[in-house]
Amino acid sequence: MTAGPAVRVLLVDDQPLIRSALRVLIADADDLEAVGEAGSGEEAVRLAGETRPDVVVMDIRMPGMDGIEATRRITAAPAAPRVLVLTTFDDDEYVHGALRAGASGFVVKDMALDDILAAIRVVADGDALIAPRVTRLLIERFLAPVRPAARARLQLPAVTGREREVLTLIGRGRSNGEIAADLHITVATVKAHVARLLTKLDARDRVQLVIIAYESGLVG
């Protein structure tokens, strides 16, 4: 399926059944490899250092150290893996914290397992994954309520007018293809703008660009 090395995946969930289902599915995928399993945040941090995964699939709510703190510690390490968070969206108070901790994407546990594997591939490729329905939930239920208190009207002096347009659309949950159609430019041009925004704003990924769009007041 891929000519490159398999994407190394660490599975973190306190429910063995979920880890087992993902592990079995990953075993059937030529481009993915499960390198470890953890049932707690503490174990996840330790195994991330030992196994050097490319992607960590991280549950939020676990006994002891939760997925937010584990994500924060894992993404703070040099050459850190990307973290794909599993959520049920009963976790209202946790989702913004996970974004802040450095998560590169979100998938909901009721998604088809094949869709979760697709999300792992997207994150491993260096993109952030906030699927359209997840993006809208994040915006409506999590980011918008905290925006008035959290944002300090971030200034974006280095960002051009066109880049502001792209950032605004990213904050609204638009995909690269949708942004290209809205602005009448090519997808390749959108990708170039996104890459420049990541560099200029020192953002880890698209998830952080969503936050910046809100906290700068571009999306309200």
Coordinates of N, CA and C in Angstrom, one line a residue, residues 13-23 37 39:
D13 N -5.6 3.5 25.5 CA -7.0 3.5 25.9 C -7.1 2.6 27.1
D14 N -7.9 2.9 28.1 CA -8.0 2.1 29.3 C -9.0 0.9 29.0
Q15 N -9.6 0.9 27.9 CA -10.5 -0.2 27.5 C -9.8 -1.2 26.6
P16 N -9.4 -2.4 27.1 CA -8.7 -3.3 26.3 C -9.4 -3.7 25.0
L17 N -10.7 -3.7 25.0 CA -11.5 -4.1 23.8 C -11.2 -3.1 22.7
I18 N -11.1 -1.8 23.0 CA -10.9 -0.8 21.9 C -9.5 -1.0 21.4
R19 N -8.5 -1.2 22.3 CA -7.1 -1.4 21.8 C -7.0 -2.6 21.0
S20 N -7.7 -3.7 21.4 CA -7.6 -4.9 20.6 C -8.2 -4.8 19.2
A21 N -9.4 -4.1 19.1 CA -10.0 -3.9 17.8 C -9.1 -3.1 16.9
L22 N -8.5 -2.1 17.4 CA -7.6 -1.3 16.6 C -6.3 -2.1 16.2
R23 N -5.8 -2.8 17.2 CA -4.6 -3.6 16.9 C -4.8 -4.6 15.8
E37 N 0.9 -0.8 23.4 CA -0.4 -0.5 23.9 C -0.2 0.0 25.3
G39 N -2.6 1.4 28.8 CA -3.9 1.6 29.4 C -4.0 2.7 30.4

